[in-house]
Amino acid sequence: MFAPPDLLRVPMGVCRYCNSKTLQFLNVETFIVCRNSTPVLISVLDWAFLGRELPGKRSMLCILCMVIGAVGYALTDSSFVMHGYVWLLGWVVAFVIDQVFIKYVVDSVSVASNWSRAMLTNFWASVFLVGMVLANAEEWKVFTSVEVWTPRCIVMVALSCFVAVFISYFGFLARKQLSATSFTVVGNACKVISVLINVFIWDKHASPIGLGMLAITLTGAILYQAAPLRDEVARKGAASTPAAATSESEKSALLAGGPKATNFADSDNDSV
């Protein structure tokens, strides 16, 4: 009855789990740069499944900047851990599917309110994640450890959940208005704050060259321009065609009427 939203729990759950495992092994900048490279894949899926045009020259240049920044950063990553990059690859696959499929559901499935979308997707994703935690002995040990769950830890987790509710709510409003690629680019641009916080409070941050590559990637994300829908392009083309045809017919009528007006004037002169 409500199958598409129910199916969202699979990519969302996998995406969140791989996200946490990636950050366990890799630094924040590695994750952010990889995320800034995902519009390359999502723009193609936007064109293939969601009726968008392929990115224009400006947008392709911006995507190229994202890729160059990502590759440049990878070359300066001194904390390369193959195990971490396996989780990162899993996150990329789940994230790309997640972005495109959620956009399809938001556009095609009617709900009572935007809160319904936020509640359904996050509830089912939470159920999925609980199952994954129960299946992992290491994760389960953390959740059942009394030493871990200090009052401060509980407050921070509760605060993060509170903020996440509103992130989800406003995120779905943005998904309704933007293409899957544009929404991804907007999310990528927001990661600038995450990088600044990471530089100031953690010791596992990138080198100056790595941060420069990150700046190139984020610049491309900010300057990216959304591709239009193919239907909109077709409608604009159809609307401009009659106007052009009318203009041509008016020119033909004027050219045809010119000699007649001249002959009429000549006949008046003859009569005088």
Short mmCIF file of C-alpha atoms in Angstrom, two decimals, residues 85-249:
data_model
loop_
_atom_site.label_atom_id
_atom_site.label_comp_id
_atom_site.label_asym_id
_atom_site.label_seq_id
_atom_site.Cartn_x
_atom_site.Cartn_y
_atom_site.Cartn_z
CA TYR A 85 37.89 2.97 1.95
CA VAL A 86 35.85 -0.21 1.56
CA TRP A 87 33.26 1.28 3.90
CA LEU A 88 33.51 4.55 1.96
CA LEU A 89 32.76 2.75 -1.31
CA GLY A 90 29.74 1.10 0.29
CA TRP A 91 28.55 4.50 1.48
CA VAL A 92 28.90 6.02 -2.02
CA VAL A 93 26.73 3.30 -3.58
CA ALA A 94 24.08 3.56 -0.87
CA PHE A 95 24.15 7.39 -0.90
CA VAL A 96 23.69 7.72 -4.66
CA ILE A 97 20.75 5.31 -4.64
CA ASP A 98 19.35 7.05 -1.58
CA GLN A 99 19.43 10.53 -3.14
CA VAL A 100 17.81 9.53 -6.43
CA PHE A 101 15.21 7.18 -4.96
CA ILE A 102 14.10 9.64 -2.27
CA LYS A 103 13.65 12.35 -4.91
CA TYR A 104 11.51 9.94 -6.94
CA VAL A 105 9.35 9.13 -3.89
CA VAL A 106 8.97 12.78 -2.85
CA ASP A 107 7.75 13.72 -6.35
CA SER A 108 5.49 10.71 -6.95
CA VAL A 109 3.96 9.81 -3.54
CA SER A 110 1.44 12.11 -1.85
CA VAL A 111 1.48 12.34 1.96
CA ALA A 112 -0.58 14.21 4.54
CA SER A 113 2.30 16.52 5.49
CA ASN A 114 6.04 16.84 5.29
CA TRP A 115 6.27 15.50 8.85
CA SER A 116 4.94 12.19 7.52
CA ARG A 117 7.94 11.84 5.21
CA ALA A 118 10.40 12.64 7.98
CA MET A 119 8.75 10.27 10.46
CA LEU A 120 8.36 7.32 8.09
CA THR A 121 11.85 7.37 6.64
CA ASN A 122 13.67 7.92 9.93
CA PHE A 123 11.55 5.43 11.87
CA TRP A 124 12.16 2.61 9.39
CA ALA A 125 15.82 3.51 9.06
CA SER A 126 16.13 3.35 12.86
CA VAL A 127 14.54 -0.11 12.92
CA PHE A 128 16.97 -1.24 10.25
CA LEU A 129 19.96 0.13 12.17
CA VAL A 130 18.87 -1.53 15.42
CA GLY A 131 18.92 -4.86 13.62
CA MET A 132 22.44 -4.18 12.35
CA VAL A 133 23.62 -3.23 15.84
CA LEU A 134 22.17 -6.41 17.33
CA ALA A 135 23.97 -8.44 14.68
CA ASN A 136 27.33 -6.81 15.48
CA ALA A 137 28.88 -7.87 18.79
CA GLU A 138 31.25 -4.91 18.88
CA GLU A 139 28.48 -2.37 18.38
CA TRP A 140 26.25 -4.11 20.90
CA LYS A 141 29.05 -3.96 23.51
CA VAL A 142 29.20 -0.18 23.15
CA PHE A 143 25.45 0.24 23.52
CA THR A 144 25.30 -1.92 26.66
CA SER A 145 28.38 -0.47 28.36
CA VAL A 146 27.55 1.50 31.50
CA GLU A 147 30.84 3.40 31.35
CA VAL A 148 30.00 4.80 27.90
CA TRP A 149 26.56 6.16 28.77
CA THR A 150 27.53 8.97 31.09
CA PRO A 151 25.03 11.82 31.71
CA ARG A 152 27.02 14.03 29.34
CA CYS A 153 26.95 11.36 26.63
CA ILE A 154 23.19 10.92 27.02
CA VAL A 155 22.60 14.69 26.73
CA MET A 156 24.76 14.95 23.60
CA VAL A 157 23.02 12.00 21.92
CA ALA A 158 19.59 13.41 22.80
CA LEU A 159 20.60 16.85 21.47
CA SER A 160 21.89 15.36 18.22
CA CYS A 161 18.61 13.45 17.77
CA PHE A 162 16.62 16.65 18.38
CA VAL A 163 18.62 18.57 15.78
CA ALA A 164 18.44 15.65 13.35
CA VAL A 165 14.62 15.75 13.41
CA PHE A 166 14.62 19.29 12.02
CA ILE A 167 17.41 18.51 9.58
CA SER A 168 15.23 15.72 8.21
CA TYR A 169 12.11 17.91 8.07
CA PHE A 170 13.70 20.83 6.24
CA GLY A 171 15.72 18.41 4.13
CA PHE A 172 12.54 16.93 2.68
CA LEU A 173 11.18 20.41 1.96
CA ALA A 174 14.38 21.15 0.04
CA ARG A 175 14.19 17.81 -1.82
CA LYS A 176 10.72 18.75 -3.05
CA GLN A 177 11.98 21.99 -4.61
CA LEU A 178 15.39 20.91 -5.92
CA SER A 179 16.70 18.20 -8.21
CA ALA A 180 18.56 15.27 -6.66
CA THR A 181 21.87 16.67 -7.92
CA SER A 182 21.17 20.21 -6.69
CA PHE A 183 20.14 18.94 -3.27
CA THR A 184 23.37 16.96 -3.05
CA VAL A 185 25.42 20.01 -4.02
CA VAL A 186 23.67 22.16 -1.39
CA GLY A 187 24.43 19.55 1.24
CA ASN A 188 28.03 19.44 0.13
CA ALA A 189 28.40 23.19 0.45
CA CYS A 190 27.18 23.00 4.05
CA LYS A 191 30.17 20.81 4.88
CA VAL A 192 32.44 23.86 4.94
CA ILE A 193 31.38 24.44 8.55
CA SER A 194 32.16 20.82 9.38
CA VAL A 195 35.67 21.22 7.99
CA LEU A 196 36.30 24.40 10.01
CA ILE A 197 35.08 22.73 13.20
CA ASN A 198 37.21 19.67 12.48
CA VAL A 199 40.36 21.79 11.99
CA PHE A 200 39.89 23.52 15.33
CA ILE A 201 38.84 20.67 17.63
CA TRP A 202 40.35 17.43 16.24
CA ASP A 203 43.92 16.37 15.60
CA LYS A 204 43.17 14.09 12.62
CA HIS A 205 42.60 16.80 10.01
CA ALA A 206 44.11 17.32 6.58
CA SER A 207 47.34 19.05 5.59
CA PRO A 208 47.28 22.61 4.13
CA ILE A 209 47.53 21.15 0.60
CA GLY A 210 44.66 18.80 1.37
CA LEU A 211 42.54 21.67 2.65
CA GLY A 212 43.36 23.61 -0.54
CA MET A 213 42.08 20.69 -2.61
CA LEU A 214 39.00 20.63 -0.44
CA ALA A 215 38.46 24.34 -1.14
CA ILE A 216 38.56 23.64 -4.90
CA THR A 217 35.96 20.92 -4.47
CA LEU A 218 33.66 23.08 -2.39
CA THR A 219 34.01 26.02 -4.81
CA GLY A 220 32.80 23.80 -7.62
CA ALA A 221 29.86 22.72 -5.46
CA ILE A 222 28.84 26.30 -4.69
CA LEU A 223 28.98 27.43 -8.35
CA TYR A 224 27.06 24.42 -9.67
CA GLN A 225 23.91 25.28 -11.63
CA ALA A 226 20.96 22.88 -11.71
CA ALA A 227 20.02 21.22 -15.00
CA PRO A 228 16.43 21.90 -16.16
CA LEU A 229 13.75 19.26 -16.68
CA ARG A 230 13.52 17.94 -20.23
CA ASP A 231 9.76 18.61 -20.27
CA GLU A 232 10.33 22.28 -19.40
CA VAL A 233 12.88 22.63 -22.19
CA ALA A 234 10.44 21.02 -24.64
CA ARG A 235 7.59 23.33 -23.55
CA LYS A 236 9.76 26.41 -23.91
CA GLY A 237 10.80 25.26 -27.37
CA ALA A 238 7.17 24.64 -28.37
CA ALA A 239 6.11 28.05 -27.03
CA SER A 240 8.81 29.89 -28.99
CA THR A 241 8.04 28.11 -32.30
CA PRO A 242 4.57 29.70 -32.94
CA ALA A 243 5.96 33.15 -32.14
CA ALA A 244 8.74 32.69 -34.66
CA ALA A 245 6.27 31.40 -37.24
CA THR A 246 3.99 34.41 -36.68
CA SER A 247 6.91 36.78 -37.05
CA GLU A 248 7.88 35.20 -40.38
CA SER A 249 4.30 35.36 -41.67
#
